[in-house]
Coordinates of C-alpha atoms and ligand atoms in Angstrom, one line a residue:
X1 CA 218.7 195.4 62.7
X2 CA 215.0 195.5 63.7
X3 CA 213.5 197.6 60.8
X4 CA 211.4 199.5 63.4
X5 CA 214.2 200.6 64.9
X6 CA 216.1 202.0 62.0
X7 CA 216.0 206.0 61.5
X8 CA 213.5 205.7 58.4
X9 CA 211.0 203.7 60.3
X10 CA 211.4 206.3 63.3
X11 CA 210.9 209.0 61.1
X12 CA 207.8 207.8 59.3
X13 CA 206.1 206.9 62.2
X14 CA 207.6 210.1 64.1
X15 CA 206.1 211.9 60.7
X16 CA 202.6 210.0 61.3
X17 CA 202.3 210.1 64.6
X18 CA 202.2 214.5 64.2
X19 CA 199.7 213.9 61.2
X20 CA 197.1 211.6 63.2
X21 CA 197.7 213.8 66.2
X22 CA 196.1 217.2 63.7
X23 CA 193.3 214.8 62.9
X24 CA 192.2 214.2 66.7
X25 CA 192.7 217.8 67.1
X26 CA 190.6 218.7 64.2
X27 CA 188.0 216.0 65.1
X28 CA 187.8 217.0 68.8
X29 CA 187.9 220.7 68.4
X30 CA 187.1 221.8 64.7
X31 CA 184.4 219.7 63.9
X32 CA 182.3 220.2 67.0
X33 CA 182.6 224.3 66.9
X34 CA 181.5 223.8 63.2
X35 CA 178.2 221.9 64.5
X36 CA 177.5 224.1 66.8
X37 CA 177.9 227.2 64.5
X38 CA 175.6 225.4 61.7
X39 CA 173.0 225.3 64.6
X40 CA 173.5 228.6 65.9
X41 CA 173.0 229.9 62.5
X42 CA 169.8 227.7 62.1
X43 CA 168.4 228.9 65.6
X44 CA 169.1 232.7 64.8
X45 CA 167.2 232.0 61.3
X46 CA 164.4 231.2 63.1
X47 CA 164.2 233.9 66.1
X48 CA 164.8 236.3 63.6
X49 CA 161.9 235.0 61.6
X50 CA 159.6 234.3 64.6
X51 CA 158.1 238.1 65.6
X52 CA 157.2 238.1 61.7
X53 CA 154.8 235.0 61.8
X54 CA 153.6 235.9 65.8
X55 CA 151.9 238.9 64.1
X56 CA 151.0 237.6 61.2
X57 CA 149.1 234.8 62.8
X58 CA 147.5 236.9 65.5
X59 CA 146.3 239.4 62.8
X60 CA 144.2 236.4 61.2
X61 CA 141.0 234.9 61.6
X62 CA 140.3 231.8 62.2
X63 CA 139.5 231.0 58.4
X64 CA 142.8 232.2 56.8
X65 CA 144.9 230.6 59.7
X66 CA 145.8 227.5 57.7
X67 CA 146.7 229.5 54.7
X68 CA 148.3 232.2 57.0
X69 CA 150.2 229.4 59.0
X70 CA 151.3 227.5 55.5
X71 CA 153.0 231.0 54.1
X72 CA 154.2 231.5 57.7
X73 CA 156.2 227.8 56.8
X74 CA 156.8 228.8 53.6
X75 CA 158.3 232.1 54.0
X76 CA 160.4 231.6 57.3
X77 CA 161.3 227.5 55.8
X78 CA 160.3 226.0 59.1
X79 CA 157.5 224.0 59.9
X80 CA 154.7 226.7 61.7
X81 CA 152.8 225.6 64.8
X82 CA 150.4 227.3 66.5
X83 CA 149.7 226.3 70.2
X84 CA 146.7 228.1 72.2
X85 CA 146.2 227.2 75.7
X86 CA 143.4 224.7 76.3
X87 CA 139.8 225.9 77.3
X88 CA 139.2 224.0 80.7
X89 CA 142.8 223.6 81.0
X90 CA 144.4 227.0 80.9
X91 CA 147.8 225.9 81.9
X92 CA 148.3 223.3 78.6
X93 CA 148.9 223.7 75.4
X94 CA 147.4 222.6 72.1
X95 CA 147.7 222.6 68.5
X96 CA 145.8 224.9 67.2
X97 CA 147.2 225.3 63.6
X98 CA 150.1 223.3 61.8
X99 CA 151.8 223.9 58.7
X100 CA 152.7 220.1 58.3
X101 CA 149.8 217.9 57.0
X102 CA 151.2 215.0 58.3
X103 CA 150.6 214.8 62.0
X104 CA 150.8 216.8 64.7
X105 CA 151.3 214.2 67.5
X106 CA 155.2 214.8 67.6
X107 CA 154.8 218.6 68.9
X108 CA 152.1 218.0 71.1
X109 CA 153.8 217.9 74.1
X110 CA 157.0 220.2 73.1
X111 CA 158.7 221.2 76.1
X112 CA 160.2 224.4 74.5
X113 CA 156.3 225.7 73.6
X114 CA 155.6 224.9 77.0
X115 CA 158.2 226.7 78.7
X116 CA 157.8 229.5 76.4
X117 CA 154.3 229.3 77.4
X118 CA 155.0 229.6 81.5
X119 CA 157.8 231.6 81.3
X120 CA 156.2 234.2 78.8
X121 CA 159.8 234.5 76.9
X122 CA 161.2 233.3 73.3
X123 CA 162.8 230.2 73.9
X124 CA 165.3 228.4 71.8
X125 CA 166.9 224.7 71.7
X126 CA 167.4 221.6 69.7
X127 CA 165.2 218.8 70.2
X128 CA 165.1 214.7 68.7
X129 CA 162.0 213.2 67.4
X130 CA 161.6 210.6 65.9
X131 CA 165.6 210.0 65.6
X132 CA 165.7 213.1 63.7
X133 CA 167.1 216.5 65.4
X134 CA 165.7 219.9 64.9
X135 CA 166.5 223.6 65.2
X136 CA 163.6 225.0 67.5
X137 CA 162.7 228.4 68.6
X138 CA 159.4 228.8 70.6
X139 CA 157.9 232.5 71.0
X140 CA 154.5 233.5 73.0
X141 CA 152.1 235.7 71.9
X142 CA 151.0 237.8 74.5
X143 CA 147.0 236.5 75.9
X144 CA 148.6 232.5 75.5
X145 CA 149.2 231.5 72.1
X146 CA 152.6 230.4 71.3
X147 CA 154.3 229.9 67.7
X148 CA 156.5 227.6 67.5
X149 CA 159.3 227.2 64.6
X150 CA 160.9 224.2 64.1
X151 CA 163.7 223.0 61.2
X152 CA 164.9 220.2 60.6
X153 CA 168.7 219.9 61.0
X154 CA 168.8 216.9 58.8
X155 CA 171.3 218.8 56.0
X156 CA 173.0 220.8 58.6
X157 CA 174.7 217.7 60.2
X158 CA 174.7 215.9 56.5
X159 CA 177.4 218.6 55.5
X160 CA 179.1 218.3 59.0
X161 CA 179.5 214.3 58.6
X162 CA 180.6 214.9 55.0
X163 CA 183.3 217.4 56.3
X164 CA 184.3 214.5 58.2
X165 CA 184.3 211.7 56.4
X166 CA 186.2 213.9 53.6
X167 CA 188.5 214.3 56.6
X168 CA 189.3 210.8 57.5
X169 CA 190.0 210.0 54.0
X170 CA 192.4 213.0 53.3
X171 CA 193.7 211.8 57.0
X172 CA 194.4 208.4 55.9
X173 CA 195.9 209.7 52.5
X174 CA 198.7 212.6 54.9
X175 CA 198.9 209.4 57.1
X176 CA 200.1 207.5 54.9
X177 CA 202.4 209.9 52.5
X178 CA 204.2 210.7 55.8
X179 CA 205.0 207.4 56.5
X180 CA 206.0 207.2 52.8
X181 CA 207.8 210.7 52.9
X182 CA 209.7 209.9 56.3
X183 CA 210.8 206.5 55.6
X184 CA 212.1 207.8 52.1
X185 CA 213.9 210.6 53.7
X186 CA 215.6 209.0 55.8
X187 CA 216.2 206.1 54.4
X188 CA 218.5 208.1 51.9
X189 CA 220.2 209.7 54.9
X190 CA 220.7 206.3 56.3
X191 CA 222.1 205.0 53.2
X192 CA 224.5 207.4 53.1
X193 CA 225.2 206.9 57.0
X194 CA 225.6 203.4 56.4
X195 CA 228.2 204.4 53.8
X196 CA 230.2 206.4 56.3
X197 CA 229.6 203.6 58.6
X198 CA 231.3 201.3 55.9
X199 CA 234.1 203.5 55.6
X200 CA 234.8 203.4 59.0
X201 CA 235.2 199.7 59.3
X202 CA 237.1 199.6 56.5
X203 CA 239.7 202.2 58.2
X204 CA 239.3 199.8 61.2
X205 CA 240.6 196.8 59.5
X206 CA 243.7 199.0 58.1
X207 CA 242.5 199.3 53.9
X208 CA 242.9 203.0 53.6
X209 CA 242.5 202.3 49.5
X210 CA 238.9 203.8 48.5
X211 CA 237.9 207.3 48.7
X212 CA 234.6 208.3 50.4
X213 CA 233.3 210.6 47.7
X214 CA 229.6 212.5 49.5
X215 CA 230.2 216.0 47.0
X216 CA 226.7 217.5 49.0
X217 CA 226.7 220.6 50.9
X218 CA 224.9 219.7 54.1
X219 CA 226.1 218.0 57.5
X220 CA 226.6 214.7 56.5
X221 CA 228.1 215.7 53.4
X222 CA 230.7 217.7 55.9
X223 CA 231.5 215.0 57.9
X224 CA 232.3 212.5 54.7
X225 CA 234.7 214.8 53.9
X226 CA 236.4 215.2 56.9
X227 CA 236.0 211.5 56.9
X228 CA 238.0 211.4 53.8
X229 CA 240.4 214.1 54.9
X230 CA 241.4 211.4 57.8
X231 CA 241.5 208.3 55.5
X232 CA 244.0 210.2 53.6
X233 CA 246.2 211.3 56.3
X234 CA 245.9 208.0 58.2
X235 CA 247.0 206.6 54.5
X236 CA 250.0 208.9 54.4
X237 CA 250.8 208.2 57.9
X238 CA 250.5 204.3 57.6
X239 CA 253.2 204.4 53.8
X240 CA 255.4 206.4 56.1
X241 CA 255.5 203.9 58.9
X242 CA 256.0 200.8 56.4
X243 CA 258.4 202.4 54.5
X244 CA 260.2 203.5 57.8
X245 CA 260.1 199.7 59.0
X246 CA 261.4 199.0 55.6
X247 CA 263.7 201.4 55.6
X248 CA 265.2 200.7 59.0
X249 CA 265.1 196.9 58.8
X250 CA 267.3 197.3 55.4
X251 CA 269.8 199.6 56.9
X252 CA 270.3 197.0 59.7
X253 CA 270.6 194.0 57.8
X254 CA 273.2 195.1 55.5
X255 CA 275.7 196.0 58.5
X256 CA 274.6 192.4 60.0
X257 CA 275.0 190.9 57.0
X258 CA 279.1 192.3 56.6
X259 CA 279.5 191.5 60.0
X260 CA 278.2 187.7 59.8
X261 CA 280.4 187.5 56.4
X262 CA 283.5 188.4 58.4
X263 CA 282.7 186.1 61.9
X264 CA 282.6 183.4 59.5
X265 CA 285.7 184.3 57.6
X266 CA 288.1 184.5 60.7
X267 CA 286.3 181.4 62.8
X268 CA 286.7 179.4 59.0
X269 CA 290.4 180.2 57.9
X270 CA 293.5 180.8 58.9
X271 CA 294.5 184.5 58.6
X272 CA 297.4 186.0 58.9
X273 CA 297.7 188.9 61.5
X274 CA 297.5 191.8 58.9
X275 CA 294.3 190.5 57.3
X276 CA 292.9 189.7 60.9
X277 CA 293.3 193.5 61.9
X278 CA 292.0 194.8 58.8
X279 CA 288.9 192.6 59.0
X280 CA 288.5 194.0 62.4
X281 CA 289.3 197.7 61.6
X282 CA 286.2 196.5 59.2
X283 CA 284.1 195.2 61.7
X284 CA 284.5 197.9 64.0
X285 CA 283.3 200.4 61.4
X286 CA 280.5 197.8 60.8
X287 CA 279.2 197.7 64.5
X288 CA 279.9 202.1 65.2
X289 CA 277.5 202.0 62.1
X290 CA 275.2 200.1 64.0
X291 CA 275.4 202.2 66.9
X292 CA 275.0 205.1 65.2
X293 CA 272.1 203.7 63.7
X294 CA 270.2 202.4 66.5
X295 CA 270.9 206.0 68.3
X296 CA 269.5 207.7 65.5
X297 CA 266.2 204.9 65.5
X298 CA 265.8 205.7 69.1
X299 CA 265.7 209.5 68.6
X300 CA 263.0 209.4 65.7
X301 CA 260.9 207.0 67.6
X302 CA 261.1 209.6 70.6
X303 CA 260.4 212.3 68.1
X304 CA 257.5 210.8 66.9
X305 CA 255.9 209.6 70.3
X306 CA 256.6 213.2 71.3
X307 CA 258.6 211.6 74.1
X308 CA 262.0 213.6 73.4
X309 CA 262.9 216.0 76.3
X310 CA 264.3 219.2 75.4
X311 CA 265.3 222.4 78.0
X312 CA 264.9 225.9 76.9
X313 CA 267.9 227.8 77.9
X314 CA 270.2 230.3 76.0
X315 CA 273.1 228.8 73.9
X316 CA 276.1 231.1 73.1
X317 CA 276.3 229.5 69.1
X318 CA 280.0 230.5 68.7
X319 CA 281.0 228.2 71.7
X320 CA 279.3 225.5 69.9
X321 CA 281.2 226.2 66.9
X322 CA 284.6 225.9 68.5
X323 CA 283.2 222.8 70.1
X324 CA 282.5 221.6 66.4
X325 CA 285.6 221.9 65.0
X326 CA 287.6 220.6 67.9
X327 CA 285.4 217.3 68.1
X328 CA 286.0 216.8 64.3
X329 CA 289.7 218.4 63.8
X330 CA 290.6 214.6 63.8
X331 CA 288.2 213.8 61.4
X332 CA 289.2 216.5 59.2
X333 CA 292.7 216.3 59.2
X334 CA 292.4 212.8 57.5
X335 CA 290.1 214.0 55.0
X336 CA 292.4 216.5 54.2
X337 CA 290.0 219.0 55.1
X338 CA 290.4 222.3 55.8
X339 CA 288.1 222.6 59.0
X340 CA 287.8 226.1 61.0
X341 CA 285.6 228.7 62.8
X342 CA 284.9 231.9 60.4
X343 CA 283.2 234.9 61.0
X344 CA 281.7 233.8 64.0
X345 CA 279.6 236.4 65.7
X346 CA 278.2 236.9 69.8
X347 CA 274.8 234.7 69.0
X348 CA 272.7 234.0 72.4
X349 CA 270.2 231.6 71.0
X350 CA 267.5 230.0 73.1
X351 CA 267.2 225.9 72.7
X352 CA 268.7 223.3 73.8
X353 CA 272.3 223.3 74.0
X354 CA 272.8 219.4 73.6
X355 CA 270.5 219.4 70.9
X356 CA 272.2 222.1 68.9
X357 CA 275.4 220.8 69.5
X358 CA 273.8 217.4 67.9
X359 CA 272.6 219.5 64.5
X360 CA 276.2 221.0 64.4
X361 CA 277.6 217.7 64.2
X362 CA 275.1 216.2 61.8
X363 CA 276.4 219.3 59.3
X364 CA 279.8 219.0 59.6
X365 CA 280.0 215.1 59.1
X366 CA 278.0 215.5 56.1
X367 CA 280.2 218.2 54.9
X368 CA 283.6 216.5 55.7
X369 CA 282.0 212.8 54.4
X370 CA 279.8 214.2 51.2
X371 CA 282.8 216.3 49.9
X372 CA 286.0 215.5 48.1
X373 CA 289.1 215.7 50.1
X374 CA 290.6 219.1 50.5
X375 CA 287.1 220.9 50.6
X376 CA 287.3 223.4 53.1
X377 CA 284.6 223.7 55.6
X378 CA 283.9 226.7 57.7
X379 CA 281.6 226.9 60.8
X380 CA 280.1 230.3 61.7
X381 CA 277.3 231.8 63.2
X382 CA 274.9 235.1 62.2
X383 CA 272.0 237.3 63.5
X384 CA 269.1 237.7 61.7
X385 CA 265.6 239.5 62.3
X386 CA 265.2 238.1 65.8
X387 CA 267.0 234.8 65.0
X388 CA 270.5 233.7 66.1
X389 CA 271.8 231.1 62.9
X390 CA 274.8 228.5 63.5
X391 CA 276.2 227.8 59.8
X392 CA 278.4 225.5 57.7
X393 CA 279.8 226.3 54.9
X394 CA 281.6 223.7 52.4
X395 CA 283.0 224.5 49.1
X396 CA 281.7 221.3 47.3
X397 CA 280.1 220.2 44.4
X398 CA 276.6 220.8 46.1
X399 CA 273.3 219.8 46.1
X400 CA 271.0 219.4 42.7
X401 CA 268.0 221.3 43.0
X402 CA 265.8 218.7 42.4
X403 CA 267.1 217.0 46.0
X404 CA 267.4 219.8 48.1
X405 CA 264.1 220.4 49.6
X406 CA 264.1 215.8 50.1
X407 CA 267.4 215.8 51.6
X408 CA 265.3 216.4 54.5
X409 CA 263.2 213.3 54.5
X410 CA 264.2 210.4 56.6
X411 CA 266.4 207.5 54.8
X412 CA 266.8 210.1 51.5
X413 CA 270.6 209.8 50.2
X414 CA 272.0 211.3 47.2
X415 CA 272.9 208.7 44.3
X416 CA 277.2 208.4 45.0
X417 CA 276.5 209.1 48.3
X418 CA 279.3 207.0 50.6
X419 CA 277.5 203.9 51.5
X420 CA 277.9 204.3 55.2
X421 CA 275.2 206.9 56.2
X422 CA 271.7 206.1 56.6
X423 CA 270.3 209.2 55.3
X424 CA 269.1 210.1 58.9
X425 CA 271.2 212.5 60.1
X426 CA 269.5 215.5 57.8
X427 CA 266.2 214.5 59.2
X428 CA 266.5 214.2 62.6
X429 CA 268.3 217.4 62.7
X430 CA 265.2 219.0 60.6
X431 CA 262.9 217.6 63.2
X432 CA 265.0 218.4 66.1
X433 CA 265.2 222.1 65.1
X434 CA 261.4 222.6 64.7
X435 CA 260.8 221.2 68.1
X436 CA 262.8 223.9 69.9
X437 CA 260.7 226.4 67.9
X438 CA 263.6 227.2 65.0
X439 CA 264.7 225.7 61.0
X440 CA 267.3 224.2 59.2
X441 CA 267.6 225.8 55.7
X442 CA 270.1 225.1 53.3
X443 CA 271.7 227.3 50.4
X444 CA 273.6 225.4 48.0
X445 CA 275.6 225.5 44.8
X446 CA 278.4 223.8 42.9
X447 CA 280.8 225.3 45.1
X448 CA 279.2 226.5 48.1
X449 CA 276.8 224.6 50.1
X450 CA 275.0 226.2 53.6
X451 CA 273.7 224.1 56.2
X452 CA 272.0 226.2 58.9
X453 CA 270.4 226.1 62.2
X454 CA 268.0 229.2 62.7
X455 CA 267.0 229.6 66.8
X456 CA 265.5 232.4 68.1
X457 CA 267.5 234.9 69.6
X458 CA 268.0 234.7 73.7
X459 CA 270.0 237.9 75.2
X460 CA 272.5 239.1 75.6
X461 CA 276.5 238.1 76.6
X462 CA 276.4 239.5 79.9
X463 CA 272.8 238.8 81.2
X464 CA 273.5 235.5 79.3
X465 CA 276.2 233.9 81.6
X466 CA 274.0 235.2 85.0
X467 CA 270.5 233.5 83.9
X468 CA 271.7 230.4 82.6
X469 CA 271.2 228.4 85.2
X470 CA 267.9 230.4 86.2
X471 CA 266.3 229.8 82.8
X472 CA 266.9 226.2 82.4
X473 CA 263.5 224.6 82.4
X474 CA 262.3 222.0 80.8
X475 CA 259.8 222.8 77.8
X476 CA 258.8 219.7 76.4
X477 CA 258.3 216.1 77.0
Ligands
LIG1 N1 277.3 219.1 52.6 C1 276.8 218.3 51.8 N2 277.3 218.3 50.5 C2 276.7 217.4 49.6 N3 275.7 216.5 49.8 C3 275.3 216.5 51.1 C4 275.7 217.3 52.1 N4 275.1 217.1 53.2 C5 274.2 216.1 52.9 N5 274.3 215.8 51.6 C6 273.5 214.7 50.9 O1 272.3 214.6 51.6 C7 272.1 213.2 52.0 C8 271.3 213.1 53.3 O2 272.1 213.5 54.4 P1 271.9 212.8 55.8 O3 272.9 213.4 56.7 O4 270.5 212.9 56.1 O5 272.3 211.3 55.5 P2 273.6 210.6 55.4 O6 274.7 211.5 55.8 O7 273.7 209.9 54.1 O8 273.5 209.5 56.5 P3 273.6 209.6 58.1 O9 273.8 211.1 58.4 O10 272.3 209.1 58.6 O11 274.7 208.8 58.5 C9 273.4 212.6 52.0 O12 273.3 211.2 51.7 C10 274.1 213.4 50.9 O13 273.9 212.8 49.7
LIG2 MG1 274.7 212.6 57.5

């Protein structure tokens, strides 16, 4: 990156830019009213002092006047002329007395005496001589004479250049600390920028492995953390979706692998009919697994691309129960089950009927293929607070604690769990539940073990059966 155009540089310059700015400012406006003051000051010294010598100097004779005119100097410090208007020449001045021993040559012809002179009025001004500047203030004496005071301004403007040249130096110095001072700054902010920026990349190119630690309160320290907040949840998500593929690409092989064994088997030997339909019977199972499987794939990948389409309609629960244990009476009967509806009560849920019928199906599989033979399993339905629950019951061994709350998670089966499930079913019903706004809980003990759907309540029987059809709508996509 040009280093000019990195935030530090900016800043510095930015920073500099606002210091040399107040030094114009200061040299174009502050110094100048500070001259003029100085002057002003000098100038009022000497009106103020002016009346004082005009008398004294009219009130001598002609033998004290140098004495008179040096005191004058002395007393009022300004140099004291005295002009009288000339004999044959009334309208011109000359020098009549001057407190400088020197020469009076350079006030000679001083156009503020002169005017004084005409216009019979003080008159003030600055005036150059000699490359030198002077405070003068010029003031007639009534009959002609005029006094004229004049100071030197010499240590006046000495101070004012000192002012300044003490202000290009401590200029220089602010110049130069804020270039210091803003490139500093931000270069730490653009360290830690650069960090983020680091961060992000890495995220980019899929290593979710080092933590963005920034533990400071202001902005950027907010946005590191929620930087780090989504580097953690893109981690999470990222182990899910490997251990899904994982998952997934296991459970298929091992059906494909059986089902390769067994091709090769019957297209390699000659079997007799009995083993051929048993290796069949076999197969079968094999490829329904793989069915089942691929259904339930499809259904989580529509889950999690949101892309599952569910109505909202009311769904009388105890119909689904006899649905239930009609669809798996079969089932039951050679698991030597004992399968029926109990205490079934009028439940109008809103959901989707399909849906909920799907959940029903994913309990009572699990309870007729997780139990021993003979458990009895019992489908039912309850009201509860605003919710309408479709339950079943088993009476086997149950569920250890420590799984319960997992047997939720996708591909998690029980150790001695019958090799044929995936560990889906539990999951997608979990997820399917929450999407048409309701739960699954469970309740288990050695003994007793309670799957349940919780939907919240539609209405009633009566109004039921007339708005069906009115009500169905679909609510997501
Ligand atoms: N009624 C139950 N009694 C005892 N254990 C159960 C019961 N229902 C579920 N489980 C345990 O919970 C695990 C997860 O169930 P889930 O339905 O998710 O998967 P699965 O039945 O193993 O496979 P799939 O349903 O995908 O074919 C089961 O493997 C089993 O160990
Ligand atoms: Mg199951």
């Amino acid at each position: 990156m040009n280093p000019f155009r990195s935030v530090g540089a900016r800043l510095g310059l930015g920073l500099a830019a606002v210091v040399a700015a107040a030094l114009v400012l200061v040299d174009l406006i502050v110094v100048p009213s500070l001259e003029r003051n100085l002057i002003n000051a000098k100038l009022s010294q000497l009106r103020e002092a002016a009346p004082t010598v005009g008398s004294q100097l009219l009130n001598s004779s002609s033998f004290t006047l140098d004495d008179t005119v040096q005191a004058a100097a002395a007393s009022s410090d300004a140099r004291v002329v005295y002009f009288t208007p000339l004999t044959f020449h009334p309208a011109k001045l000359t020098v009549f007395a001057d407190s400088s021993s020197v020469t009076s040559a350079d006030v000679e012809d001083d156009r503020l005496a002169l005017r004084a002179f005409e216009e019979l009025r003080p008159v003030k001004g600055t005036v150059s001589s000699g490359g030198r500047r002077y405070a003068e203030v010029a003031y007639p004496i009534f009959g002609g004479p005029v006094v004229l005071l004049r100071a030197p301004l010499r240590d006046s403007l000495r101070s004012i250049h000192l002012v300044r040249s003490r202000l290009v130096v401590a200029g220089l110095i602010a110049l130069a600390a804020a270039l210091l001072v803003g490139y500093l700054a931000a270069s730490i902010f653009a360290r830690r920028i650069r960090r983020l920026e680091r961060a992000a990349d890495r995220i980019a190119a899929g290593d979710f492995s080092e933590p963005l630690v920034d533990s400071r309160g202001d902005e950027l320290g907010q946005l590191a953390r929620a930087f780090e907040r989504m580097r953690q949840r893109l981690a999470q998500l990222e182990h899910a979706r490997r251990e899904f593929i994982a998952n997934a690409s296991h459970e298929l092989r091992t059906p494909l692998f059986s089902l390769g064994g067994f091709l090769e088997l019957m297209s390699d030997e000659e079997l007799d009919p009995e083993t051929q339909a048993e290796f069949t019977a076999t197969m079968r199972e094999q490829v329904e697994r793989l069915t089942k499987l691929a259904t339930d794939l499809l259904d989580l990948s529509r889950l999690d691309a949101g892309r599952l389409t569910l109505v909202r309609e009311p769904v009388d629960l105890a119909a689904l129960a006899e649905i239930l244990v009609d669809e798996f009476r079969a089932v039951a009967v050679s698991g030597e089950h004992e399968l029926g509806v109990e205490g079934a009560v009028e439940a109008s849920a809103l959901g989707d009927e399909e849906r909920a019928l799907q959940i029903g199906r994913i309990f009572v599989e699990n309870a007729l293929i997780h139990t021993p033979p003979g458990t009895a399993v019992r489908v039912g339905t309850a009201l509860r607070n605003g919710s309408a629950l479709l339950t079943v019951e088993d009476a086997g061994p149950g569920i250890p604690a420590e799984h319960a709350d997992r047997v939720f998670d996708r591909f998690y089966r029980l150790e001695g769990s019958i090799a044929s499930g995936s560990g889906l079913g539990l999951a997608i019903a979990h997820e399917l539940a929450e999407l048409m706004g309701g739960a699954v809980e469970l309740e288990t003990r050695p003994g007793r073990t309670v799957f349940a759907l919780v939907l919240p309540t539609a209405m009633s029987k009566t109004a039921f059966s007339q708005e069906k059809g009115r009500l169905r709508q679909p609510s997501l996509q």
